Short mmCIF file of C-alpha atoms and ligand atoms in Angstrom, two decimals:
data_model
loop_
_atom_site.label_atom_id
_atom_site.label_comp_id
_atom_site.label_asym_id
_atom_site.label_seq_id
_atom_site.Cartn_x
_atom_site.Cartn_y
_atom_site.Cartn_z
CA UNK A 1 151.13 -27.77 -0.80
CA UNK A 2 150.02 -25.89 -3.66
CA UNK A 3 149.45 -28.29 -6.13
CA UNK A 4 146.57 -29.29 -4.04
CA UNK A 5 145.07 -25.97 -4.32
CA UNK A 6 142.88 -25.62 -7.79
CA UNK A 7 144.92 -23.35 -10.89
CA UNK A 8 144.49 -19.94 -10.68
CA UNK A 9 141.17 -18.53 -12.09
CA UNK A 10 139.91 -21.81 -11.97
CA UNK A 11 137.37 -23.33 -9.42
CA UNK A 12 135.64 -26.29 -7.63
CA UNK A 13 132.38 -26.15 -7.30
CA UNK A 14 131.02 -27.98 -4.63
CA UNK A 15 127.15 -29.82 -4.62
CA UNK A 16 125.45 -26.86 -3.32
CA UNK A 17 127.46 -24.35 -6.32
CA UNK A 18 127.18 -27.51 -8.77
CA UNK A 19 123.21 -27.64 -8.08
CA UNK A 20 122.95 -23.96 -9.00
CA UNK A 21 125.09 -24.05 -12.34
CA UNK A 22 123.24 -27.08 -13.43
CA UNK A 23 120.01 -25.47 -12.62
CA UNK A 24 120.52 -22.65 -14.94
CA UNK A 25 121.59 -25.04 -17.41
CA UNK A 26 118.99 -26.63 -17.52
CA UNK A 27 116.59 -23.82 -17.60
CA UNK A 28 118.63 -22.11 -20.62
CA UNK A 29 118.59 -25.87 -22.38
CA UNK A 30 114.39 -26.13 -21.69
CA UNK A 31 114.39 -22.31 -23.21
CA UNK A 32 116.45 -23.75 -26.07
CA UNK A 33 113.77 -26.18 -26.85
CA UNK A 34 110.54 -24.03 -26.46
CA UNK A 35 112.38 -21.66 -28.90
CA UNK A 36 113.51 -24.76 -31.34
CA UNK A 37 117.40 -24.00 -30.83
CA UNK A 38 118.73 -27.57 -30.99
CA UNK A 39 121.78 -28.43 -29.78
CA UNK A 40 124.81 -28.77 -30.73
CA UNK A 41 128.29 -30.27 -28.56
CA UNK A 42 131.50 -29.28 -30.25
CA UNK A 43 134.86 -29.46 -28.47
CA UNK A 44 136.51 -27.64 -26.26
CA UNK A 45 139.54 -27.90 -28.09
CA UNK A 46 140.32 -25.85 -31.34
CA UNK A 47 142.91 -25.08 -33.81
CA UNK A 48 144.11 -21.73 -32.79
CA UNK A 49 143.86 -20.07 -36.25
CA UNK A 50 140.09 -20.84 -36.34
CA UNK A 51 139.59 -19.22 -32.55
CA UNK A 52 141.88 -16.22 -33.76
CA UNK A 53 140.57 -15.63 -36.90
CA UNK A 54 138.24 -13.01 -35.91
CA UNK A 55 137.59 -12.77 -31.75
CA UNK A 56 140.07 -9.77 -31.25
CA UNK A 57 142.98 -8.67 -30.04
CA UNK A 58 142.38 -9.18 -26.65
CA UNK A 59 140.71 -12.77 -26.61
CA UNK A 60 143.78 -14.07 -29.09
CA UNK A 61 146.41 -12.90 -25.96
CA UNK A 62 144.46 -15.20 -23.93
CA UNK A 63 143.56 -17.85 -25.45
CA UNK A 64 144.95 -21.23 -23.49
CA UNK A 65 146.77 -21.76 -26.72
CA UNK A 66 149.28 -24.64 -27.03
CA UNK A 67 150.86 -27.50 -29.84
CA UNK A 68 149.45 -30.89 -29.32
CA UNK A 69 151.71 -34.03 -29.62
CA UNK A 70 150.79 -33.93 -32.94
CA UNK A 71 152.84 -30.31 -33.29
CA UNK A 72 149.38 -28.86 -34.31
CA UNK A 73 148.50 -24.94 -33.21
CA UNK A 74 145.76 -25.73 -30.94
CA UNK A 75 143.70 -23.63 -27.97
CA UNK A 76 140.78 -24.34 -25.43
CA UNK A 77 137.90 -22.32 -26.78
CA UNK A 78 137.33 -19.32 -25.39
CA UNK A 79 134.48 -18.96 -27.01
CA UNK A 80 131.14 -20.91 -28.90
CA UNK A 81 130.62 -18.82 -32.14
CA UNK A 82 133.63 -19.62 -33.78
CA UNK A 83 132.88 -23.68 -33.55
CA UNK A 84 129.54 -22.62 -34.51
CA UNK A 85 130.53 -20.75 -37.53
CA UNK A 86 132.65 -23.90 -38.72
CA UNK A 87 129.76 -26.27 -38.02
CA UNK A 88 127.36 -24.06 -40.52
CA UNK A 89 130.23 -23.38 -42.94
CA UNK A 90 131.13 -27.02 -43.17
CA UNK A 91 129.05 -30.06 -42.11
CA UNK A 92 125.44 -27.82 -42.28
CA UNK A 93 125.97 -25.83 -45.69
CA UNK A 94 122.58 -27.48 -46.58
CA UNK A 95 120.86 -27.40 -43.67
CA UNK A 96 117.17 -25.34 -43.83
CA UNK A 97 117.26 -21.52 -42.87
CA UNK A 98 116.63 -20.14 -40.54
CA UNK A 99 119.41 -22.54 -38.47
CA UNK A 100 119.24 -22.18 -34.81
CA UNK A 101 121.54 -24.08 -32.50
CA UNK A 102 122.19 -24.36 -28.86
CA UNK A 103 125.11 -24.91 -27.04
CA UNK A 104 126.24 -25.25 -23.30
CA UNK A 105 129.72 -25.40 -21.92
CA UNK A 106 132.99 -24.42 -20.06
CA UNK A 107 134.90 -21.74 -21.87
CA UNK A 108 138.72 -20.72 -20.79
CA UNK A 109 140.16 -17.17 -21.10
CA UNK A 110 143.60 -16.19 -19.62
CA UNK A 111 141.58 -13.14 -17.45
CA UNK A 112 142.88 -11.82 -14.18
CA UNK A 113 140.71 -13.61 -11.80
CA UNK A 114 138.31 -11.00 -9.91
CA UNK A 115 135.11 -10.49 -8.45
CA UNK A 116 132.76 -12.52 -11.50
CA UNK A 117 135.53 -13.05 -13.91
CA UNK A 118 137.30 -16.87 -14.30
CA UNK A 119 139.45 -18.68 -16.24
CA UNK A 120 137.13 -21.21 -16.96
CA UNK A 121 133.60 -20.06 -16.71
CA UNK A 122 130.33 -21.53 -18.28
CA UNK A 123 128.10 -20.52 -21.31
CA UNK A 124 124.65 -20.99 -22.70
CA UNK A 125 125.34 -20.35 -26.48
CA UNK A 126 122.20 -19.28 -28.88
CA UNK A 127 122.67 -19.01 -32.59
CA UNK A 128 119.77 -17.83 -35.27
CA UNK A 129 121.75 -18.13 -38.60
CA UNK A 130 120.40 -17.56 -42.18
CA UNK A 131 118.56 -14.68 -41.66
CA UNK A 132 119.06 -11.28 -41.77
CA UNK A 133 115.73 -9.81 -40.85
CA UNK A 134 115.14 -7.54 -37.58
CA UNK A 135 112.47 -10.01 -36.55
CA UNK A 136 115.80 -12.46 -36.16
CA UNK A 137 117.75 -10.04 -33.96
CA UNK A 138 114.25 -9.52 -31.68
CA UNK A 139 113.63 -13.18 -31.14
CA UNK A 140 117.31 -13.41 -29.68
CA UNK A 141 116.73 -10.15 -27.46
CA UNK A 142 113.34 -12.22 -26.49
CA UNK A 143 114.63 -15.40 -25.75
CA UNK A 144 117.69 -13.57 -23.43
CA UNK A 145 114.79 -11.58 -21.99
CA UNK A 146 112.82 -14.66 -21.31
CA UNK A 147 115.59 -16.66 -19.75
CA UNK A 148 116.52 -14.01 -17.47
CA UNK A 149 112.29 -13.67 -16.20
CA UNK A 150 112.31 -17.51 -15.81
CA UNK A 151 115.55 -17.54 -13.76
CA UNK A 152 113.25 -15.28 -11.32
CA UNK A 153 115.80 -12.10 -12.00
CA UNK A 154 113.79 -8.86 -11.36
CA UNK A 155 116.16 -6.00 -12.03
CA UNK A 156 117.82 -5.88 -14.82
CA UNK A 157 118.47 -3.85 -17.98
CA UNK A 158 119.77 -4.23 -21.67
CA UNK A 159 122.77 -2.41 -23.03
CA UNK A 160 122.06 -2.29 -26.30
CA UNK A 161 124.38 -0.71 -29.42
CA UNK A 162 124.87 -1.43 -33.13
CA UNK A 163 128.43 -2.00 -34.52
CA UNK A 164 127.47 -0.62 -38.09
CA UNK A 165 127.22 2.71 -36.35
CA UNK A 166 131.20 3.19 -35.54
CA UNK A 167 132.06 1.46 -38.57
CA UNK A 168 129.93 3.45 -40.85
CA UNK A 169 131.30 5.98 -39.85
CA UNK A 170 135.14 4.73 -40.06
CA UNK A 171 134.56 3.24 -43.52
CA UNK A 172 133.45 6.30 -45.12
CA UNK A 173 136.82 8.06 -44.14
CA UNK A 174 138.56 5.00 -45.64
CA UNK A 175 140.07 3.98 -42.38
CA UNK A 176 141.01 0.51 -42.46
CA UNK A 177 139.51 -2.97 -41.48
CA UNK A 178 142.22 -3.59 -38.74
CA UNK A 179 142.88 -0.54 -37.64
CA UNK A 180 138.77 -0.09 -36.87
CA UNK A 181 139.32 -2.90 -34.84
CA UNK A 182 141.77 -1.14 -32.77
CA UNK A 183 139.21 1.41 -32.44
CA UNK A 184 136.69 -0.57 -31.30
CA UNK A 185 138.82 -2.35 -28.62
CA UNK A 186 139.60 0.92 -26.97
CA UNK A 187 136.15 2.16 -27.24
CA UNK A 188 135.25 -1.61 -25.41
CA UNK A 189 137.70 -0.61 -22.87
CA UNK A 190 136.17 2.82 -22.79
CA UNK A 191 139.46 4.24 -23.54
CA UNK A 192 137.46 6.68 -25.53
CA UNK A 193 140.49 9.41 -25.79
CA UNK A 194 142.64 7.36 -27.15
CA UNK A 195 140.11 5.85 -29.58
CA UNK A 196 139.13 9.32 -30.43
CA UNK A 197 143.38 10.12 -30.66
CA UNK A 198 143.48 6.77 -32.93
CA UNK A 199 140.99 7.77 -35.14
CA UNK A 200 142.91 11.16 -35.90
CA UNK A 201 146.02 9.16 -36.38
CA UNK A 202 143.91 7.21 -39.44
CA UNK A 203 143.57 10.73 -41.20
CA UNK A 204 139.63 10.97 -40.81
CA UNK A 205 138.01 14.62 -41.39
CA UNK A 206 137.60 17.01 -38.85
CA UNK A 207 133.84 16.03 -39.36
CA UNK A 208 134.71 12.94 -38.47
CA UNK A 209 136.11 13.21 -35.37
CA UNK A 210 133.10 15.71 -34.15
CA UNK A 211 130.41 13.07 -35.46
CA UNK A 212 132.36 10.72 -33.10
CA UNK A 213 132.67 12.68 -30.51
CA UNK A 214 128.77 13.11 -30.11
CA UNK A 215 127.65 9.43 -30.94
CA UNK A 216 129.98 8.76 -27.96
CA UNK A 217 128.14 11.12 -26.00
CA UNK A 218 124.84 9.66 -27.49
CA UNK A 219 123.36 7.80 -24.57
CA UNK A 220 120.12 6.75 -22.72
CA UNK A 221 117.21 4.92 -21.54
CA UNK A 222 114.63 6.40 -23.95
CA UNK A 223 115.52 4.33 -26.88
CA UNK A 224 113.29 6.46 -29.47
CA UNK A 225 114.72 9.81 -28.17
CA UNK A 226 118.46 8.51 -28.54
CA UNK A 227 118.03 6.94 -32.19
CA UNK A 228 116.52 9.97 -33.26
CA UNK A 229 119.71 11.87 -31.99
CA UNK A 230 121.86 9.18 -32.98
CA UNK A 231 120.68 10.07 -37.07
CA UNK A 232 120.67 13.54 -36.80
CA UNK A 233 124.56 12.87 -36.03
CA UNK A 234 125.80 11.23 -38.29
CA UNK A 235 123.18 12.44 -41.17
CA UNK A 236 126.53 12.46 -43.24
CA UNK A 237 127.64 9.01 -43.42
CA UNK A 238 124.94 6.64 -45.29
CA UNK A 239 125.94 3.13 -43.42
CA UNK A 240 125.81 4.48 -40.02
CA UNK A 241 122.18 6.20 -40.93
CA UNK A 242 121.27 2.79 -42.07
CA UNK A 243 122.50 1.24 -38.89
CA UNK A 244 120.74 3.83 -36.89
CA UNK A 245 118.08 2.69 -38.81
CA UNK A 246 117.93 -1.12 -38.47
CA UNK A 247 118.23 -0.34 -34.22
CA UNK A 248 115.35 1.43 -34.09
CA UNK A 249 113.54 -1.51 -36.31
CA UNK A 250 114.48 -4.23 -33.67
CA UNK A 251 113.37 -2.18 -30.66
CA UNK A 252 110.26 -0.95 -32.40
CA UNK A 253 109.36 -4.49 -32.91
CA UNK A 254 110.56 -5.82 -29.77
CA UNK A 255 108.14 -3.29 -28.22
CA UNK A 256 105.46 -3.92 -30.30
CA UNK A 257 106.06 -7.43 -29.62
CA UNK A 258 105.09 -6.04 -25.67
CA UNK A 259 108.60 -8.11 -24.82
CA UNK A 260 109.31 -5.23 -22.42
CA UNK A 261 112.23 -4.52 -20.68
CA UNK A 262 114.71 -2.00 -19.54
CA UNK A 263 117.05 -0.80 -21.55
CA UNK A 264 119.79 1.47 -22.19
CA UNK A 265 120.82 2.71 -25.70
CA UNK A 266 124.51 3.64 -26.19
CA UNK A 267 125.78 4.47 -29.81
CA UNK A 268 129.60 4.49 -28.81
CA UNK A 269 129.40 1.04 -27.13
CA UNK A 270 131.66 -1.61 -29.00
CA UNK A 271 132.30 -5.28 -27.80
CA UNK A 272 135.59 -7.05 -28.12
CA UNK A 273 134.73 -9.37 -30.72
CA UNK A 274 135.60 -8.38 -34.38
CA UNK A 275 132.93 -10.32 -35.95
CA UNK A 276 129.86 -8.22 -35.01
CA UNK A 277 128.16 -6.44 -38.09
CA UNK A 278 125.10 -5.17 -36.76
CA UNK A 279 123.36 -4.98 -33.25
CA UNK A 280 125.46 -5.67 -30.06
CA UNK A 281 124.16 -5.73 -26.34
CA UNK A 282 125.06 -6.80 -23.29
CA UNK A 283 122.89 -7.91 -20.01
CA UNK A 284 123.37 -5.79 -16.37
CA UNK A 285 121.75 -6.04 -13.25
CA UNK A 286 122.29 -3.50 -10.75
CA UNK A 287 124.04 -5.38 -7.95
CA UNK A 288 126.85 -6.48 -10.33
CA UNK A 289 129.11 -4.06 -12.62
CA UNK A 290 130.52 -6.82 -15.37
CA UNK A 291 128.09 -7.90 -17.74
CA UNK A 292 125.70 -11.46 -17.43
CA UNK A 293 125.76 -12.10 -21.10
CA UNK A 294 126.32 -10.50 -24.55
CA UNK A 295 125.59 -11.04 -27.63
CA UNK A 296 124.90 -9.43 -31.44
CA UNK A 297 124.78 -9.79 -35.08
CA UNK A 298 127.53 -11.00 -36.96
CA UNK A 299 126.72 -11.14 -40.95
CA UNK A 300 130.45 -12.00 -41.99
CA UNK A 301 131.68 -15.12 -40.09
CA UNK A 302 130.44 -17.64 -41.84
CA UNK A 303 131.21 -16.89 -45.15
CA UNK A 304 134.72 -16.25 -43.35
CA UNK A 305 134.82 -19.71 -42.44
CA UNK A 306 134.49 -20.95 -46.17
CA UNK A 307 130.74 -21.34 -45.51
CA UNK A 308 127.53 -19.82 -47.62
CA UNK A 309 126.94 -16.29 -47.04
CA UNK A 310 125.04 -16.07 -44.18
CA UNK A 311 123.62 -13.51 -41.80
CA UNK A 312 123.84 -14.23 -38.03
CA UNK A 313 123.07 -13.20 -34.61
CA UNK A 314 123.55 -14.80 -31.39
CA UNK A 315 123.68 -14.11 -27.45
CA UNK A 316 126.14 -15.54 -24.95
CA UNK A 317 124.19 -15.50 -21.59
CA UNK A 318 127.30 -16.60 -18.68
CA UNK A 319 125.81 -19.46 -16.72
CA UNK A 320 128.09 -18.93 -13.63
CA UNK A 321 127.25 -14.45 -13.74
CA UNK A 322 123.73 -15.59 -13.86
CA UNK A 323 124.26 -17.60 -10.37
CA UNK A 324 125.97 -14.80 -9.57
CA UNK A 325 122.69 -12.43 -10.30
CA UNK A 326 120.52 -15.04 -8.50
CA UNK A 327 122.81 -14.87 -5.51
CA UNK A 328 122.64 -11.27 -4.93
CA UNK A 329 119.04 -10.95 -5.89
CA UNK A 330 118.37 -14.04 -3.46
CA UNK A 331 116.64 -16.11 -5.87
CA UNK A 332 115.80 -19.26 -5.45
CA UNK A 333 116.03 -22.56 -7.64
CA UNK A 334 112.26 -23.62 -8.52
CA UNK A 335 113.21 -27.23 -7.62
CA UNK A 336 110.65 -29.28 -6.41
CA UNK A 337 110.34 -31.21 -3.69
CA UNK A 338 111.48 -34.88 -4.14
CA UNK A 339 111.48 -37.80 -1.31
CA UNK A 340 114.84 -38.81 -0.42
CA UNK A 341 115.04 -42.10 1.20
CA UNK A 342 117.62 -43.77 2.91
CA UNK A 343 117.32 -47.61 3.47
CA UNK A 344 118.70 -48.81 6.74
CA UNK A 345 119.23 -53.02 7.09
CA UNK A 346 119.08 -54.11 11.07
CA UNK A 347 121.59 -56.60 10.64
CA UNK A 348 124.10 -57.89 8.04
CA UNK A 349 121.97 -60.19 6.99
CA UNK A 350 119.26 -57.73 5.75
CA UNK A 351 122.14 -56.08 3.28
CA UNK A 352 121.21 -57.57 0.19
CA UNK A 353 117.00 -57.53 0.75
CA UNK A 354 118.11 -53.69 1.30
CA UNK A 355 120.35 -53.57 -2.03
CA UNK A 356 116.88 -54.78 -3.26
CA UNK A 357 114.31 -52.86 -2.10
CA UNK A 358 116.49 -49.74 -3.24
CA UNK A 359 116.36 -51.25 -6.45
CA UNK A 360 112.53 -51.09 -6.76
CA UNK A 361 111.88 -48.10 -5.62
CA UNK A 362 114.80 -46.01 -7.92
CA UNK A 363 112.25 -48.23 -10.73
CA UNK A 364 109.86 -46.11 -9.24
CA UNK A 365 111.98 -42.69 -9.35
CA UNK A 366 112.02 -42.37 -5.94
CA UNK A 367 116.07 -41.07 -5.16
CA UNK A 368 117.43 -44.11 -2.65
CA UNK A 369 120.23 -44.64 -0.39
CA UNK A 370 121.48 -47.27 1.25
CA UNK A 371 123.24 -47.39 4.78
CA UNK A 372 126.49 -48.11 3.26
CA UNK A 373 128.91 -47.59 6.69
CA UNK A 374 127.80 -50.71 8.56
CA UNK A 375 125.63 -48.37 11.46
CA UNK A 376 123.38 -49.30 13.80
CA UNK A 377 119.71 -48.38 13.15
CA UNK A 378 119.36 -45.09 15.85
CA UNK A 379 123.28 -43.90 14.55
CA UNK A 380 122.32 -44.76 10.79
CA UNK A 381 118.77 -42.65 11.52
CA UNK A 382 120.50 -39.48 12.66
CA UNK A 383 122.94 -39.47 9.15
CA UNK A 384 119.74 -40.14 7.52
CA UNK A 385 118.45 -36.99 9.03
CA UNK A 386 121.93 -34.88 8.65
CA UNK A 387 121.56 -35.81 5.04
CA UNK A 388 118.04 -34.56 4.52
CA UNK A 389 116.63 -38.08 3.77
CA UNK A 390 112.33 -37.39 4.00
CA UNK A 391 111.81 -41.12 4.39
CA UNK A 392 113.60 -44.21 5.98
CA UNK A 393 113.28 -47.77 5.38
CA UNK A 394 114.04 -49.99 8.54
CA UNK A 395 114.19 -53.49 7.29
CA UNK A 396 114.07 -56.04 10.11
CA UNK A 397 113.42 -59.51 9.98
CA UNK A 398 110.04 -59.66 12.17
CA UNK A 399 108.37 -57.35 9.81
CA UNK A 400 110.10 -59.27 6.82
CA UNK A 401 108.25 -62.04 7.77
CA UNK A 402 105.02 -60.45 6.99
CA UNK A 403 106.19 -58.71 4.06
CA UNK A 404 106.11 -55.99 5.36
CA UNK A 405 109.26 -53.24 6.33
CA UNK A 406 109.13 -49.77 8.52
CA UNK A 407 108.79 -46.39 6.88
CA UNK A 408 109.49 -43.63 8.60
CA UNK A 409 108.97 -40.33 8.05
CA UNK A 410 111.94 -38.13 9.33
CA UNK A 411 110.27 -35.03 9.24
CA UNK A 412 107.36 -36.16 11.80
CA UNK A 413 109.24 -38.63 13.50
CA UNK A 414 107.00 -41.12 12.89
CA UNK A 415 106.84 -44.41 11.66
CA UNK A 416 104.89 -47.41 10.75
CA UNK A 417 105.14 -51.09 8.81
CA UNK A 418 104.16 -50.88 5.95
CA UNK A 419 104.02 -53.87 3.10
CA UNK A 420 106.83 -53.82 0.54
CA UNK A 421 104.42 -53.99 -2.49
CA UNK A 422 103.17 -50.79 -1.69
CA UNK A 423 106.11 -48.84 -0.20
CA UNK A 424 106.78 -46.56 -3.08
CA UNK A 425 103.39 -45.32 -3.44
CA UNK A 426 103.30 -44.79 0.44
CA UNK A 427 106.26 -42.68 -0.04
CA UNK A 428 105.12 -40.43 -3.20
CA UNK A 429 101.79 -40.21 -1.21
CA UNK A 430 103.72 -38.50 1.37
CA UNK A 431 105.67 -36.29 -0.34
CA UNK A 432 102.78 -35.24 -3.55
P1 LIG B 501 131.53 -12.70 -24.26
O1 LIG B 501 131.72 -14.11 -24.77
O2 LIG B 501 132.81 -11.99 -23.96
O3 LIG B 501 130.55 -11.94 -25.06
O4 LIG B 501 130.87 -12.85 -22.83
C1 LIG B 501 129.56 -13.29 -22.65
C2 LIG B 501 129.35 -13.60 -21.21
O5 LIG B 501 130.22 -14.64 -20.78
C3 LIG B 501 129.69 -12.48 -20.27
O6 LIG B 501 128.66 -11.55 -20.19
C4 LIG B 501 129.89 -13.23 -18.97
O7 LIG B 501 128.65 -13.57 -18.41
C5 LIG B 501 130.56 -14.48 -19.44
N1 LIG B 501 132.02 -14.34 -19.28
C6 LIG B 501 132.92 -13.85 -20.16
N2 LIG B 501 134.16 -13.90 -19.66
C7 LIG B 501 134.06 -14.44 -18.42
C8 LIG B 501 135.00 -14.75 -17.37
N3 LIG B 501 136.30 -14.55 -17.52
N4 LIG B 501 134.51 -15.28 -16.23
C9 LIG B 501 133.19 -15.51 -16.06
N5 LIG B 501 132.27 -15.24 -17.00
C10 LIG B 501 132.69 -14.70 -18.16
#
C-alpha cells in the first residue's frame, strides 16, 4: 500500500546510510570548531516571504510552502542563509565582527528526484559575516577545501566564478535588478542563448552583447591566464574590471596561502541564488556531474533583512552528495574501533545482576547489550556474533559466587572468568 512507501524525493536511511551522514556531520561540525564557526540551530520552518525574498525564481516554485493553523504564509527552508541573515539582522546586530556561524540540517526543495538530488537532503552551513576582505572569501574556500581532504576525498576540483562580473556588466547598460536575475537563472541553467537573446531584449549595446559573448566563452583551469582574459574583456565596464579584480585577489592569496587545489575558472558561471554579490563556486568530483556544495559572497542580505550593513560569504557543502563522493571514491569512515559487548544471563535469575553489570561498564564507555529475547547461552552467543559484539559476558551463578563472570572474546573464540571489578579494563585491554 503506498502510504507505507516513504513521499516522493524523500528517504529512509537505514543504520549503515545513517552512520555515514552522521559521520560527515560530525566531521564538518569538528571543522566548524577548529575554524571558530559556532553554531547556530534555527528552524526548519519559515515565513515564506523571508525564504522568497531573495533565493530566486526557481527555489521560490519549490519551496514546501503552506499556511499554518494560524493562516500565516509559511515554508520548510530550503535553504540556511536566509535564517542566517535574520539571526545577524535581528537578535546579533551587536555581536563582534567578524561573525562566523555554523549550521547543520535537513533542507526541502520540491526537485525532481534523480540520481543525487532529494527533496529533503542535508547541509553543513558556514557563514563569515562582517567582513568584506578577500582574506574572508579565502578562509571559506580553505575551510571547504579542508573538509573535503579530511573526508579522505582525493579528486576533486573547484568551480569558481564571481557574480559582480555579469552584473557589472548588466548594470552599466542600465538593465534592471530583476530582469538580471532572469539572466542569471538561464545562464545557471546554461541556457546561455536565451540569456544572451534576454539580454538583447533589455536594450544593451551591441558591445554588450559581444563582451558577453566572450566572458561566456572565458573558461579554464589556469586561473591567472583566464583572469587576465577575463579583464581584457570587459576593459569597458568599471564594476566587472573590479570584480575581475577581487577574483584574482582571493586565488592569489589562496595560493600563496599553499591551500592548493584544483580548480576551474568560469566567468559566465551564475548560481541560482539572487543574493550573491561577489565570488561564487561550486565543489565537483569527477565520478559525479551535480555539484557537492556551493557557496559565495553575498554583501546585500543582511542589510535586506533590516540588519547593519554587512558583507558576507558563506559555503553550503551537501552532507548526503558528500556520502555520495565517499561512496564512489570508496572512502572509508575513520571510525575507530570500539568493543561491543553483549551480556548474556544463564538463567532468569541472573537478569537483573546482568541489567547491572551493563550498567557499570556503559560508566566505563564501553557500548553494552543485554540478551533481551530470553535465549539460551550457545543461541544468545551466535546473535552476539551476527551483531558484531567483540566481547561477551556469560554470567552464571558458579562463577558469581566467586565474583567473578566469563568474558569471551568472539573474535578468538575464547574465553575465561574473569572478576567483575576488573571486567571493563579486561575489555578496553583487549580492544586498545
Ligand atoms: P545550494 O544550496 O543550491 O547552493 O546547494 C548546495 C549544495 O546542497 C549542493 O551542492 C548539493 O550538495 C546540496 N543540494 C542542493 N539541492 C539538493 C537536492 N535536491 N538533493 C540533494 N542535495 C542537494
Amino acid at each position: 500500500m503506498s502510504q507505507f512507501k516513504t513521499v516522493r524525493g524523500m528517504r529512509d536511511f537505514l543504520p549503515k546510510d545513517a552512520e555515514k551522514i552522521r559521520y560527515v556531520e560530525k566531521i564538518a561540525r569538528e571543522l566548524a570548531h577548529l575554524y571558530g564557526y559556532e553554531e547556530v540551530i534555527t528552524p526548519v520552518v519559515e515565513h515564506y516571504d523571508l525564504l522568497s525574498a531573495k533565493s530566486g525564481e526557481e527555489i521560490r516554485e519549490r519551496m514546501y510552502a503552506f499556511s499554518d493553523m494560524g493562516g500565516r504564509r509559511v515554508a520548510l527552508r530550503p535553504e540556511f542563509t536566509a535564517s542566517i541573515a535574520r539571526l545577524i539582522a535581528t537578535k546579533m546586530r551587536n555581536a563582534p565582527k567578524p561573525m562566523k556561524l555554523f549550521c547543520a540540517g535537513s533542507l526541502y526543495r520540491y526537485d525532481e528526484p534523480q540520481y543525487g538530488r532529494f527533496r529533503e537532503f542535508w547541509q553543513a552551513n558556514y557563514e563569515l559575516m562582517g567582513s568584506s576582505e578577500p582574506e574572508a572569501d579565502m578562509e571559506i574556500l580553505t575551510l571547504t577545501n579542508d573538509l573535503i581532504g579530511r573526508l579522505g576525498l582525493r579528486r576533486y576540483w573547484f568551480k569558481i566564478g564571481h557574480m559582480g562580473i555579469l552584473r557589472g556588466i548588466l548594470s552599466q547598460e542600465g538593465v534592471a535588478e530583476g530582469q538580471q536575475n532572469l539572466i542569471m537563472q538561464l545562464l545557471d541553467k546554461k541556457r546561455w542563448d536565451e540569456a544572451l537573446t534576454l539580454a538583447r531584449e533589455s536594450n544593451v549595446s551591441q558591445n554588450c552583447i559581444a563582451t558577453l559573448k566572450k566572458i561566456l566563452e572565458t573558461k579554464g583551469k589556469d586561473a591567472s591566464q583566464v583572469l587576465k582574459t577575463a579583464k581584457r574583456v570587459v576593459a569597458d565596464y568599471d564594476d566587472a574590471v573590479a570584480a575581475v579584480e577581487n577574483l584574482r585577489e582571493i586565488l592569489e592569496l589562496t595560493a600563496e596561502g599553499n591551500v592548493k587545489f584544483e580548480t576551474l575558472v568560469e566567468t559566465g558561471f551564475a548560481r541560482g541564488f539572487e543574493y550573491y554579490t561577489g565570488i561564487i563556486f561550486e565543489l565537483y568530483v569527477p565520478e559525479i556531474e551535480i555539484a557537492l556544495g556551493g557557496g559565495g559572497r553575498y554583501d546585500k542580505l543582511i542589510e535586506l533583512f533590516g540588519g547593519e550593513p554587512t558583507p558576507a560569504v558563506g559555503v553550503a557543502p551537501g552532507i548526503d552528495r558528500l556520502v555520495l563522493a565517499m561512496d564512489k571514491q570508496k572512502v572509508s569512515l575513520k571510525i575507530s574501533e570500539e568493543s561491543k559487548v553483549m551480556i548474556i544471563p544463564v538463567d532468569e535469575k541472573l537478569r537483573t545482576k546482568a541489567v547491572e553489570l551493563s550498567l557499570t561498564l556503559r560508566k566505563a564507555k564501553i557500548p553494552v547489550e543485554v540478551e533481551l529475547m530470553g535465549r539460551k547461552v550457545s543461541k544468545a552467543l551466535s546473535d552476539a556474533d551476527r551483531r558484531g559484539a567483540t566481547h561477551a559476558v556469560i554470567v552464571g551463578p558458579e562463577e558469581l559466587k566467586e565474583g567473578k563472570v566469563v568474558l569471551r572474546d568472539m573474535k578468538k573464540r575464547e574465553q575465561r572468568p574473569v572478576e567483575i571489578k576488573t571486567l571493563s579494563k579486561e575489555i578496553l585491554k583487549d580492544t586498545s
